[in-house]
Coordinates of N, CA and C in Angstrom, one line a residue:
H1 N 5.0 6.4 -7.8 CA 4.0 7.5 -7.8 C 3.9 8.1 -9.2
V2 N 5.1 8.2 -9.9 CA 5.1 8.7 -11.2 C 4.2 7.9 -12.2
S3 N 4.1 6.6 -12.0 CA 3.3 5.8 -12.8 C 1.8 6.1 -12.6
L4 N 1.4 6.5 -11.4 CA 0.1 7.0 -11.1 C -0.2 8.3 -11.9
M5 N 0.7 9.2 -11.8 CA 0.6 10.5 -12.5 C 0.4 10.2 -14.0
Q6 N 1.2 9.4 -14.5 CA 1.2 9.1 -16.0 C -0.1 8.5 -16.4
R7 N -0.7 7.6 -15.6 CA -2.0 7.0 -15.9 C -3.1 8.1 -15.8
A8 N -3.0 8.9 -14.8 CA -4.0 10.0 -14.6 C -3.9 10.9 -15.8
R9 N -2.7 11.2 -16.3 CA -2.5 12.2 -17.4 C -3.2 11.6 -18.7
R10 N -3.1 10.3 -18.8 CA -3.7 9.7 -20.0 C -5.2 9.7 -20.0
Q11 N -5.8 9.7 -18.8 CA -7.2 9.4 -18.6 C -8.0 10.7 -18.2
C12 N -7.3 11.7 -17.8 CA -8.0 12.9 -17.2 C -7.7 14.2 -17.9
D13 N -8.6 15.2 -17.8 CA -8.3 16.5 -18.4 C -7.4 17.3 -17.5
I14 N -7.6 17.2 -16.1 CA -6.8 17.9 -15.2 C -6.3 16.9 -14.1
V15 N -5.0 17.0 -13.9 CA -4.3 16.1 -12.9 C -3.8 16.9 -11.7
V16 N -4.3 16.5 -10.5 CA -3.9 17.1 -9.3 C -3.1 16.1 -8.4
V17 N -1.9 16.4 -7.9 CA -1.1 15.6 -7.1 C -1.0 16.2 -5.7
S18 N -1.2 15.4 -4.7 CA -1.0 16.0 -3.3 C 0.4 15.5 -2.9
L19 N 1.2 16.4 -2.3 CA 2.5 16.2 -1.7 C 2.4 16.5 -0.2
F20 N 2.3 15.5 0.6 CA 2.1 15.8 2.1 C 2.4 14.5 2.9
V21 N 3.4 14.7 3.7 CA 3.8 13.6 4.7 C 2.8 13.7 5.8
N22 N 1.9 12.8 5.9 CA 0.8 12.8 6.8 C 1.2 12.3 8.2
P23 N 1.3 13.2 9.2 CA 1.8 12.7 10.5 C 0.8 11.8 11.2
L24 N -0.5 11.8 10.9 CA -1.5 11.0 11.6 C -1.3 9.5 11.3
Q25 N -0.7 9.1 10.2 CA -0.6 7.7 9.8 C 0.8 7.1 10.3
F26 N 1.5 7.9 11.1 CA 2.7 7.3 11.7 C 2.5 7.1 13.2
G27 N 2.9 6.0 13.7 CA 2.8 5.7 15.1 C 3.9 6.4 15.9
P28 N 3.9 6.5 17.2 CA 4.8 7.2 18.0 C 6.3 6.8 17.9
S29 N 6.5 5.5 17.6 CA 7.9 5.0 17.4 C 8.3 4.8 16.0
E30 N 7.5 5.3 15.0 CA 7.8 5.1 13.6 C 8.7 6.2 13.1
D31 N 8.9 6.1 11.7 CA 9.9 7.0 11.1 C 9.5 8.3 10.5
L32 N 8.5 9.0 11.2 CA 8.0 10.2 10.6 C 9.1 11.2 10.4
S33 N 10.0 11.4 11.4 CA 11.1 12.4 11.3 C 12.1 12.2 10.2
R34 N 12.3 10.9 9.8 CA 13.3 10.6 8.8 C 12.7 10.2 7.5
Y35 N 11.3 10.2 7.4 CA 10.7 9.9 6.2 C 11.1 10.8 5.1
P36 N 11.5 10.3 3.9 CA 12.0 11.2 2.8 C 11.1 12.4 2.5
R37 N 11.7 13.6 2.4 CA 11.0 14.8 2.0 C 11.9 15.4 0.9
T38 N 11.4 15.2 -0.3 CA 12.2 15.6 -1.5 C 11.4 16.5 -2.4
Y39 N 11.0 17.7 -1.9 CA 10.1 18.6 -2.6 C 10.5 18.9 -4.0
Q40 N 11.8 19.4 -4.2 CA 12.2 19.8 -5.5 C 12.2 18.7 -6.5
A41 N 12.7 17.5 -6.1 CA 12.7 16.4 -7.0 C 11.3 15.9 -7.3
D42 N 10.4 15.9 -6.3 CA 9.0 15.6 -6.5 C 8.3 16.6 -7.5
R43 N 8.6 17.8 -7.3 CA 8.0 18.9 -8.2 C 8.5 18.7 -9.6
Q44 N 9.7 18.4 -9.8 CA 10.2 18.2 -11.2 C 9.6 16.9 -11.8
A45 N 9.4 15.9 -11.0 CA 8.7 14.7 -11.5 C 7.3 15.0 -11.9
C46 N 6.6 15.8 -11.1 CA 5.2 16.2 -11.5 C 5.2 17.0 -12.8
L47 N 6.1 17.9 -12.9 CA 6.2 18.7 -14.1 C 6.4 17.8 -15.3
K48 N 7.3 16.9 -15.2 CA 7.7 16.0 -16.3 C 6.5 15.1 -16.7
A49 N 5.7 14.8 -15.7 CA 4.5 13.9 -16.0 C 3.3 14.6 -16.4
G50 N 3.4 16.0 -16.5 CA 2.3 16.8 -17.0 C 1.2 17.1 -16.0
V51 N 1.6 17.1 -14.7 CA 0.6 17.4 -13.6 C 0.2 18.9 -13.7
N52 N -1.1 19.1 -13.6 CA -1.6 20.5 -13.6 C -1.4 21.3 -12.3
V53 N -1.7 20.6 -11.2 CA -1.7 21.2 -9.9 C -1.0 20.3 -8.9
L54 N 0.0 20.9 -8.2 CA 0.7 20.3 -7.1 C 0.2 20.9 -5.8
F55 N -0.6 20.1 -5.0 CA -1.2 20.5 -3.8 C -0.3 20.2 -2.6
V56 N 0.3 21.2 -2.0 CA 1.3 21.0 -0.9 C 0.7 21.7 0.4
P57 N -0.2 21.1 1.1 CA -0.8 21.8 2.2 C 0.2 21.9 3.4
D58 N 0.0 23.0 4.2 CA 0.8 23.2 5.4 C 0.2 22.3 6.5
G59 N 1.0 21.6 7.3 CA 0.5 20.7 8.3 C -0.3 21.4 9.3
K60 N 0.0 22.5 9.8 CA -0.7 23.2 10.9 C -2.0 23.7 10.3
E61 N -2.1 24.1 9.0 CA -3.3 24.5 8.4 C -4.2 23.4 8.1
F62 N -3.6 22.3 7.7 CA -4.4 21.1 7.4 C -5.0 20.4 8.6
Y63 N -4.2 20.4 9.7 CA -4.7 19.9 11.0 C -4.6 21.0 12.1
P64 N -5.5 21.9 12.1 CA -5.5 23.0 13.1 C -5.6 22.5 14.5
Q65 N -5.2 23.3 15.5 CA -5.2 22.8 16.9 C -6.5 22.3 17.3
A66 N -7.6 22.8 16.8 CA -9.0 22.4 17.2 C -9.5 21.1 16.5
F67 N -8.7 20.6 15.6 CA -9.1 19.4 14.8 C -9.4 18.2 15.7
Q68 N -10.6 17.6 15.5 CA -10.9 16.5 16.4 C -11.8 15.4 15.7
T69 N -11.9 15.4 14.4 CA -12.7 14.4 13.7 C -11.9 13.2 13.3
T70 N -12.5 12.0 13.4 CA -11.9 10.8 12.9 C -12.8 10.1 11.9
V71 N -12.2 9.3 11.0 CA -12.9 8.5 10.1 C -12.4 7.1 10.2
T72 N -13.3 6.1 10.5 CA -12.9 4.8 10.8 C -13.6 3.8 9.9
V73 N -12.8 2.9 9.3 CA -13.3 1.8 8.6 C -12.9 0.6 9.5
D74 N -13.9 -0.1 9.9 CA -13.8 -1.1 11.0 C -13.1 -2.4 10.7
R75 N -13.8 -3.3 10.1 CA -13.3 -4.7 10.0 C -12.0 -4.8 9.1
L76 N -12.0 -4.1 8.0 CA -10.9 -4.2 7.1 C -9.6 -3.7 7.7
T77 N -9.6 -3.0 8.8 CA -8.4 -2.4 9.3 C -7.9 -3.2 10.6
Q78 N -8.5 -4.3 10.9 CA -8.2 -5.0 12.1 C -7.0 -5.9 12.0
R79 N -6.8 -6.4 10.8 CA -5.7 -7.4 10.6 C -4.5 -6.8 9.8
W80 N -3.5 -7.5 9.7 CA -2.3 -7.2 8.9 C -1.7 -5.9 9.2
E81 N -1.7 -4.9 8.4 CA -1.1 -3.6 8.7 C -1.8 -3.0 9.9
G82 N -3.1 -3.2 10.0 CA -3.8 -2.6 11.1 C -3.4 -3.2 12.5
A83 N -3.0 -4.5 12.5 CA -2.6 -5.1 13.7 C -1.2 -4.7 14.1
V84 N -0.4 -4.5 13.1 CA 1.0 -4.1 13.4 C 1.1 -2.6 13.7
R85 N 0.3 -1.8 13.0 CA 0.4 -0.4 13.1 C -1.1 0.1 13.5
P86 N -1.4 0.0 14.8 CA -2.8 0.2 15.2 C -3.5 1.6 14.8
T87 N -2.7 2.6 14.7 CA -3.3 4.0 14.4 C -3.1 4.3 13.0
H88 N -2.5 3.5 12.2 CA -2.1 3.9 10.8 C -3.3 4.2 9.9
F89 N -4.3 3.2 9.9 CA -5.4 3.4 8.9 C -6.3 4.5 9.2
Q90 N -6.5 4.9 10.5 CA -7.3 6.0 10.9 C -6.7 7.3 10.3
G91 N -5.3 7.3 10.4 CA -4.6 8.5 9.8 C -4.8 8.5 8.3
V92 N -4.8 7.4 7.7 CA -5.0 7.3 6.2 C -6.4 7.8 5.8
T93 N -7.4 7.3 6.5 CA -8.8 7.6 6.1 C -9.1 9.1 6.4
I94 N -8.5 9.6 7.4 CA -8.7 11.1 7.7 C -8.1 11.9 6.6
V95 N -6.9 11.6 6.3 CA -6.2 12.5 5.3 C -6.8 12.3 3.9
V96 N -7.2 11.1 3.5 CA -7.8 10.9 2.2 C -9.1 11.5 2.1
T97 N -9.9 11.5 3.2 CA -11.2 12.1 3.2 C -11.1 13.6 3.0
K98 N -10.1 14.2 3.7 CA -9.9 15.7 3.6 C -9.4 16.0 2.1
L99 N -8.5 15.2 1.6 CA -8.0 15.5 0.2 C -9.1 15.4 -0.8
L100 N -9.9 14.3 -0.7 CA -11.0 14.1 -1.6 C -12.0 15.3 -1.5
N101 N -12.3 15.7 -0.3 CA -13.3 16.8 -0.1 C -12.8 18.1 -0.7
L102 N -11.4 18.3 -0.5 CA -10.9 19.6 -1.0 C -10.7 19.6 -2.5
V103 N -10.3 18.5 -3.1 CA -10.0 18.5 -4.5 C -11.2 18.1 -5.3
R104 N -12.0 17.3 -4.8 CA -13.3 16.8 -5.5 C -13.0 16.2 -6.8
P105 N -12.1 15.2 -6.9 CA -11.8 14.5 -8.2 C -12.9 13.6 -8.6
H106 N -12.9 13.3 -9.9 CA -13.8 12.2 -10.4 C -13.1 10.9 -10.2
L107 N -11.8 10.9 -10.4 CA -11.0 9.6 -10.3 C -9.8 9.9 -9.3
A108 N -9.5 8.9 -8.5 CA -8.4 9.0 -7.6 C -7.5 7.7 -7.7
Y109 N -6.2 7.9 -7.9 CA -5.3 6.8 -8.3 C -4.5 6.3 -7.1
F110 N -4.5 5.0 -6.8 CA -3.7 4.5 -5.7 C -3.0 3.3 -6.2
G111 N -1.8 3.1 -5.7 CA -1.0 1.9 -6.1 C -1.3 0.6 -5.4
Q112 N -1.2 -0.5 -6.1 CA -1.5 -1.8 -5.5 C -0.5 -2.2 -4.4
K113 N 0.7 -1.6 -4.4 CA 1.7 -2.0 -3.4 C 1.1 -1.9 -2.0
D114 N 0.3 -0.9 -1.7 CA -0.4 -0.7 -0.4 C -1.8 -1.3 -0.6
Y115 N -1.9 -2.6 -0.8 CA -3.1 -3.2 -1.2 C -4.2 -3.0 -0.1
Q116 N -3.9 -3.3 1.1 CA -4.9 -3.1 2.2 C -5.4 -1.7 2.2
Q117 N -4.5 -0.7 2.1 CA -4.9 0.7 2.0 C -5.9 0.9 0.9
Y118 N -5.6 0.4 -0.3 CA -6.5 0.5 -1.4 C -7.9 0.0 -1.1
V119 N -8.0 -1.2 -0.5 CA -9.2 -1.8 -0.1 C -10.0 -1.0 0.9
V120 N -9.3 -0.5 1.9 CA -9.9 0.3 3.0 C -10.5 1.6 2.4
I121 N -9.7 2.3 1.5 CA -10.2 3.5 0.9 C -11.4 3.3 0.0
E122 N -11.3 2.2 -0.8 CA -12.5 1.8 -1.6 C -13.7 1.6 -0.8
Q123 N -13.6 0.9 0.3 CA -14.7 0.7 1.2 C -15.3 2.0 1.8
M124 N -14.4 2.8 2.2 CA -14.7 4.1 2.8 C -15.5 5.0 1.8
V125 N -15.0 5.0 0.6 CA -15.7 5.8 -0.5 C -17.1 5.2 -0.8
E126 N -17.2 3.9 -0.8 CA -18.5 3.3 -1.0 C -19.5 3.5 0.2
D127 N -19.0 3.3 1.4 CA -19.8 3.5 2.6 C -20.3 4.9 2.7
L128 N -19.5 5.9 2.4 CA -19.9 7.3 2.6 C -20.4 8.0 1.3
N129 N -20.6 7.2 0.3 CA -21.2 7.7 -1.0 C -20.4 8.9 -1.5
M130 N -19.1 8.8 -1.4 CA -18.2 9.9 -2.0 C -18.3 9.8 -3.5
P131 N -18.4 10.9 -4.2 CA -18.6 10.9 -5.7 C -17.2 10.8 -6.4
V132 N -16.5 9.7 -6.2 CA -15.2 9.5 -6.8 C -15.0 8.0 -7.0
K133 N -14.3 7.7 -8.1 CA -14.0 6.3 -8.4 C -12.5 6.1 -8.0
I134 N -12.2 5.1 -7.2 CA -10.9 4.7 -6.9 C -10.3 3.8 -7.9
V135 N -9.1 4.1 -8.4 CA -8.5 3.4 -9.5 C -7.2 2.7 -8.9
R136 N -7.1 1.4 -9.0 CA -6.0 0.7 -8.5 C -5.0 0.5 -9.7
C137 N -3.7 0.9 -9.4 CA -2.7 0.9 -10.4 C -1.6 -0.2 -10.0
P138 N -1.0 -0.9 -11.0 CA -0.1 -2.0 -10.7 C 1.1 -1.5 -9.9
T139 N 1.7 -2.4 -9.1 CA 2.9 -2.2 -8.4 C 4.1 -2.0 -9.4
V140 N 4.9 -1.0 -9.2 CA 6.1 -0.8 -10.0 C 7.3 -1.5 -9.3
R141 N 8.1 -2.3 -10.0 CA 9.1 -3.0 -9.4 C 10.5 -2.7 -10.0
E142 N 11.5 -3.0 -9.2 CA 12.9 -3.0 -9.8 C 13.0 -4.3 -10.6
A143 N 14.1 -4.4 -11.4 CA 14.3 -5.6 -12.3 C 14.3 -6.9 -11.5
D144 N 14.8 -6.8 -10.2 CA 14.9 -8.1 -9.4 C 13.6 -8.3 -8.6
G145 N 12.5 -7.5 -8.9 CA 11.3 -7.8 -8.2 C 10.9 -6.9 -7.0
L146 N 11.9 -6.2 -6.5 CA 11.6 -5.4 -5.3 C 10.6 -4.2 -5.7
A147 N 9.5 -4.1 -4.9 CA 8.6 -3.1 -5.1 C 9.2 -1.7 -4.8
L148 N 9.0 -0.8 -5.7 CA 9.5 0.6 -5.4 C 8.8 1.2 -4.2
S149 N 9.6 1.8 -3.4 CA 9.1 2.4 -2.1 C 10.1 3.5 -1.7
S150 N 9.5 4.6 -1.1 CA 10.4 5.7 -0.5 C 11.4 5.1 0.5
R151 N 11.0 4.1 1.2 CA 11.9 3.6 2.2 C 13.1 2.7 1.7
N152 N 13.0 2.3 0.5 CA 14.1 1.5 -0.1 C 15.5 2.2 0.0
R153 N 15.5 3.5 0.0 CA 16.8 4.2 0.1 C 17.5 4.0 1.4
F154 N 16.8 3.5 2.4 CA 17.4 3.2 3.7 C 18.1 1.9 3.8
L155 N 17.9 1.1 2.7 CA 18.5 -0.3 2.7 C 20.0 -0.2 2.4
G156 N 20.8 -0.8 3.3 CA 22.3 -1.0 3.0 C 22.5 -2.0 1.9
K157 N 23.7 -2.2 1.6 CA 24.1 -3.1 0.5 C 23.6 -4.6 0.7
D158 N 23.9 -5.1 1.9 CA 23.4 -6.4 2.3 C 21.9 -6.5 2.4
E159 N 21.3 -5.4 3.0 CA 19.9 -5.4 3.2 C 19.2 -5.3 1.9
R160 N 19.8 -4.6 0.9 CA 19.2 -4.5 -0.4 C 19.1 -5.9 -1.1
R161 N 20.2 -6.7 -0.9 CA 20.2 -8.0 -1.4 C 19.1 -8.9 -0.8
Q162 N 18.9 -8.7 0.5 CA 17.9 -9.5 1.2 C 16.5 -9.0 0.9
S163 N 16.3 -7.8 0.4 CA 15.0 -7.2 0.3 C 14.2 -7.9 -0.8
T164 N 14.8 -8.6 -1.7 CA 14.0 -9.4 -2.7 C 13.4 -10.6 -2.2
L165 N 13.7 -11.0 -0.9 CA 13.1 -12.2 -0.3 C 11.6 -12.1 -0.2
L166 N 11.1 -10.9 0.0 CA 9.6 -10.8 0.2 C 9.0 -11.1 -1.1
Y167 N 9.5 -10.5 -2.2 CA 8.9 -10.8 -3.5 C 9.0 -12.3 -3.9
H168 N 10.2 -12.9 -3.6 CA 10.4 -14.3 -3.8 C 9.4 -15.2 -3.0
A169 N 9.1 -14.8 -1.8 CA 8.2 -15.5 -1.0 C 6.8 -15.5 -1.6
L170 N 6.4 -14.3 -1.9 CA 5.0 -14.1 -2.6 C 5.0 -14.9 -3.9
S171 N 6.0 -14.9 -4.6 CA 6.1 -15.6 -5.9 C 6.1 -17.1 -5.6
A172 N 6.7 -17.6 -4.5 CA 6.6 -19.0 -4.2 C 5.2 -19.4 -3.9
G173 N 4.4 -18.5 -3.2 CA 3.0 -18.8 -3.0 C 2.2 -18.8 -4.2
Q174 N 2.5 -17.9 -5.1 CA 1.8 -17.9 -6.4 C 2.1 -19.1 -7.2
K175 N 3.4 -19.6 -7.2 CA 3.8 -20.8 -7.9 C 3.1 -22.0 -7.3
C176 N 3.0 -22.0 -6.0 CA 2.3 -23.1 -5.3 C 0.8 -23.2 -5.8
I177 N 0.2 -22.1 -5.9 CA -1.2 -22.1 -6.3 C -1.3 -22.5 -7.8
A178 N -0.4 -22.0 -8.6 CA -0.4 -22.4 -10.0 C -0.2 -23.9 -10.2
G179 N 0.6 -24.5 -9.2 CA 0.8 -25.9 -9.3 C -0.3 -26.8 -8.8
G180 N -1.4 -26.1 -8.3 CA -2.6 -26.9 -7.9 C -2.9 -26.9 -6.4
E181 N -2.0 -26.3 -5.6 CA -2.3 -26.3 -4.2 C -3.4 -25.3 -3.9
R182 N -4.3 -25.7 -3.0 CA -5.4 -24.8 -2.6 C -5.5 -24.5 -1.1
S183 N -4.7 -25.2 -0.3 CA -4.8 -25.0 1.1 C -4.1 -23.7 1.5
G184 N -4.8 -22.8 2.1 CA -4.2 -21.6 2.6 C -3.0 -21.8 3.5
V185 N -3.1 -22.8 4.4 CA -2.0 -23.0 5.3 C -0.8 -23.5 4.6
K186 N -0.9 -24.4 3.6 CA 0.2 -25.0 2.9 C 0.9 -23.9 2.0
I187 N 0.1 -23.0 1.5 CA 0.6 -21.9 0.6 C 1.4 -20.9 1.5
Q188 N 0.9 -20.7 2.7 CA 1.5 -19.8 3.6 C 2.9 -20.4 4.0
K189 N 2.9 -21.7 4.3 CA 4.2 -22.3 4.7 C 5.2 -22.3 3.5
A190 N 4.7 -22.4 2.3 CA 5.6 -22.3 1.1 C 6.3 -20.9 1.1
M191 N 5.5 -19.9 1.4 CA 6.1 -18.5 1.4 C 7.1 -18.4 2.6
A192 N 6.7 -18.9 3.8 CA 7.6 -18.7 4.9 C 8.9 -19.5 4.7
K193 N 8.9 -20.6 4.0 CA 10.1 -21.4 3.8 C 11.2 -20.6 3.1
V194 N 10.9 -19.6 2.4 CA 11.9 -18.7 1.7 C 12.8 -18.0 2.7
F195 N 12.3 -17.8 3.9 CA 13.0 -17.0 4.9 C 13.9 -17.9 5.9
Q196 N 13.8 -19.2 5.7 CA 14.6 -20.1 6.6 C 16.1 -19.8 6.5
K197 N 16.7 -19.7 7.7 CA 18.1 -19.5 7.8 C 18.6 -18.1 7.4
Q198 N 17.6 -17.2 7.3 CA 18.0 -15.8 7.0 C 18.2 -15.0 8.2
Q199 N 19.3 -14.4 8.3 CA 19.6 -13.5 9.5 C 19.2 -12.1 9.2
N200 N 18.9 -11.3 10.3 CA 18.6 -9.9 10.2 C 17.3 -9.6 9.5
V201 N 16.4 -10.7 9.3 CA 15.1 -10.6 8.7 C 14.1 -11.1 9.7
S202 N 13.0 -10.4 9.9 CA 11.9 -10.9 10.7 C 10.6 -10.7 9.9
I203 N 9.7 -11.6 10.1 CA 8.4 -11.6 9.4 C 7.3 -11.0 10.3
D204 N 6.7 -9.9 9.8 CA 5.5 -9.4 10.5 C 4.3 -10.3 10.2
Y205 N 4.1 -10.6 8.9 CA 3.0 -11.5 8.5 C 3.2 -11.9 7.0
L206 N 2.8 -13.1 6.8 CA 2.6 -13.7 5.4 C 1.2 -14.3 5.4
A207 N 0.4 -13.9 4.4 CA -1.0 -14.3 4.5 C -1.6 -14.6 3.1
V208 N -2.5 -15.5 3.1 CA -3.3 -15.8 1.9 C -4.7 -15.4 2.2
C209 N -5.2 -14.4 1.5 CA -6.5 -13.8 1.9 C -7.5 -13.6 0.8
D210 N -8.7 -13.5 1.2 CA -9.8 -13.1 0.2 C -9.4 -11.6 -0.3
S211 N -9.4 -11.4 -1.6 CA -9.0 -10.1 -2.1 C -9.9 -9.0 -1.8
Q212 N -11.1 -9.2 -1.3 CA -12.0 -8.1 -1.1 C -12.2 -7.8 0.4
I213 N -12.3 -8.9 1.3 CA -12.5 -8.6 2.7 C -11.2 -8.9 3.5
L214 N -10.2 -9.4 2.9 CA -8.9 -9.6 3.5 C -8.8 -10.5 4.6
E215 N -9.8 -11.4 4.7 CA -9.8 -12.5 5.7 C -9.0 -13.7 5.2
P216 N -8.3 -14.4 6.1 CA -7.5 -15.5 5.7 C -8.3 -16.6 5.1
L217 N -7.8 -17.2 4.0 CA -8.5 -18.3 3.3 C -8.0 -19.7 3.8
K218 N -9.0 -20.5 4.1 CA -8.6 -21.9 4.4 C -8.3 -22.6 3.1
R219 N -9.1 -22.2 2.0 CA -9.0 -22.8 0.7 C -9.1 -21.7 -0.3
V220 N -8.1 -21.7 -1.2 CA -8.1 -20.6 -2.3 C -9.0 -21.0 -3.4
D221 N -9.9 -20.1 -3.8 CA -10.8 -20.3 -4.9 C -11.1 -18.9 -5.5
G222 N -11.1 -18.8 -6.8 CA -11.4 -17.5 -7.5 C -10.1 -16.6 -7.3
Q223 N -10.4 -15.4 -6.9 CA -9.3 -14.4 -6.7 C -8.8 -14.3 -5.3
A224 N -7.5 -14.3 -5.0 CA -7.0 -14.2 -3.7 C -5.9 -13.2 -3.7
V225 N -5.4 -12.7 -2.6 CA -4.3 -11.8 -2.5 C -3.3 -12.4 -1.5
L226 N -2.0 -12.5 -1.9 CA -1.0 -12.9 -1.0 C -0.3 -11.6 -0.4
L227 N -0.4 -11.5 0.9 CA 0.1 -10.3 1.6 C 1.4 -10.6 2.3
G228 N 2.3 -9.7 2.4 CA 3.5 -9.9 3.2 C 4.1 -8.6 3.7
A229 N 4.7 -8.7 4.9 CA 5.4 -7.6 5.5 C 6.6 -8.2 6.3
I230 N 7.8 -7.6 6.0 CA 9.0 -8.1 6.7 C 9.8 -6.9 7.2
R231 N 10.7 -7.1 8.1 CA 11.7 -6.1 8.6 C 13.1 -6.6 8.3
I232 N 13.9 -5.8 7.7 CA 15.3 -6.1 7.4 C 16.1 -5.0 8.1
G233 N 16.7 -5.4 9.2 CA 17.3 -4.4 10.1 C 16.3 -3.4 10.6
T234 N 16.4 -2.1 10.3 CA 15.4 -1.1 10.7 C 14.4 -0.8 9.7
V235 N 14.5 -1.4 8.5 CA 13.6 -1.1 7.4 C 12.5 -2.1 7.3
R236 N 11.3 -1.5 7.1 CA 10.1 -2.4 7.0 C 9.6 -2.3 5.6
L237 N 9.3 -3.5 5.0 CA 8.9 -3.6 3.6 C 7.6 -4.3 3.5
I238 N 6.7 -3.9 2.7 CA 5.4 -4.6 2.4 C 5.3 -4.9 0.9
D239 N 4.5 -5.9 0.6 CA 4.3 -6.2 -0.8 C 3.1 -7.1 -0.9
N240 N 2.6 -7.4 -2.1 CA 1.5 -8.3 -2.3 C 1.5 -8.8 -3.7
L241 N 0.8 -9.9 -4.0 CA 0.5 -10.4 -5.3 C -1.0 -10.8 -5.4
L242 N -1.7 -10.4 -6.4 CA -3.0 -10.9 -6.7 C -2.9 -12.2 -7.5
V243 N -3.7 -13.2 -7.1 CA -3.7 -14.4 -7.9 C -5.1 -14.8 -8.2
R244 N -5.4 -15.3 -9.4 CA -6.7 -15.7 -9.8 C -6.7 -17.1 -10.3
I245 N -7.6 -17.9 -9.8 CA -7.7 -19.3 -10.3 C -8.8 -19.3 -11.3
P246 N -8.5 -19.6 -12.5 CA -9.5 -19.6 -13.6 C -10.6 -20.7 -13.3
S247 N -11.8 -20.3 -13.5 CA -12.9 -21.2 -13.3 C -12.9 -22.3 -14.4
R248 N -13.3 -23.5 -14.0 CA -13.3 -24.6 -14.9 C -14.5 -24.4 -15.9
A249 N -14.2 -24.7 -17.1 CA -15.3 -24.6 -18.1 C -16.3 -25.7 -17.8
S250 N -17.6 -25.4 -17.9 CA -18.6 -26.5 -17.6 C -18.8 -27.4 -18.8

């Protein structure tokens, strides 16, 4: 998140950061109660990054008892995260709509790590003619490839070691494509092979998709996105890599 603030600071006159754990994007059996809440550390990070306004809404004020409006992006939310977490994206689109309406920014910055979320929000903004440009920022990683996430702190020592498997799997798919493979099924199998004989790890999905509509690709051509989600013990991790096949010169 700090990288998003830093980019916004370079490009904008005024930077506003929202700090809000949104209950609507957590399912009934998910980790809302234990999701990290580190206000003082977050506030200091915002100050250091040169943020002008830290917006910390009260949950009951943000969602009063009479609140009853939903915002739905249909097809883009049916697969992947939407299939595993059926109520998640409706919670995301509601909270982002409210934040954009309240702050009215010209630019809004989202990380690539939550790639499907980024695509869903971009579609929503386009469909509803919201006067804001959505900016995708690169995933920030540890030295061993693990994408930074608030949930990483829940990984034990052995789980932390296994956590790099997702990045290695996506990288295996990327390498497969760089080597000339174009079959979506074969690329997906190359990613899945990384998890063979791994205990305490389960795969939610590994997918080779069109980077705009997120549909599975039978054949990779142009730009694609490799998506993955796994569970290590009780911790769920997601990640992705964008890959582009250069067009042949005529």
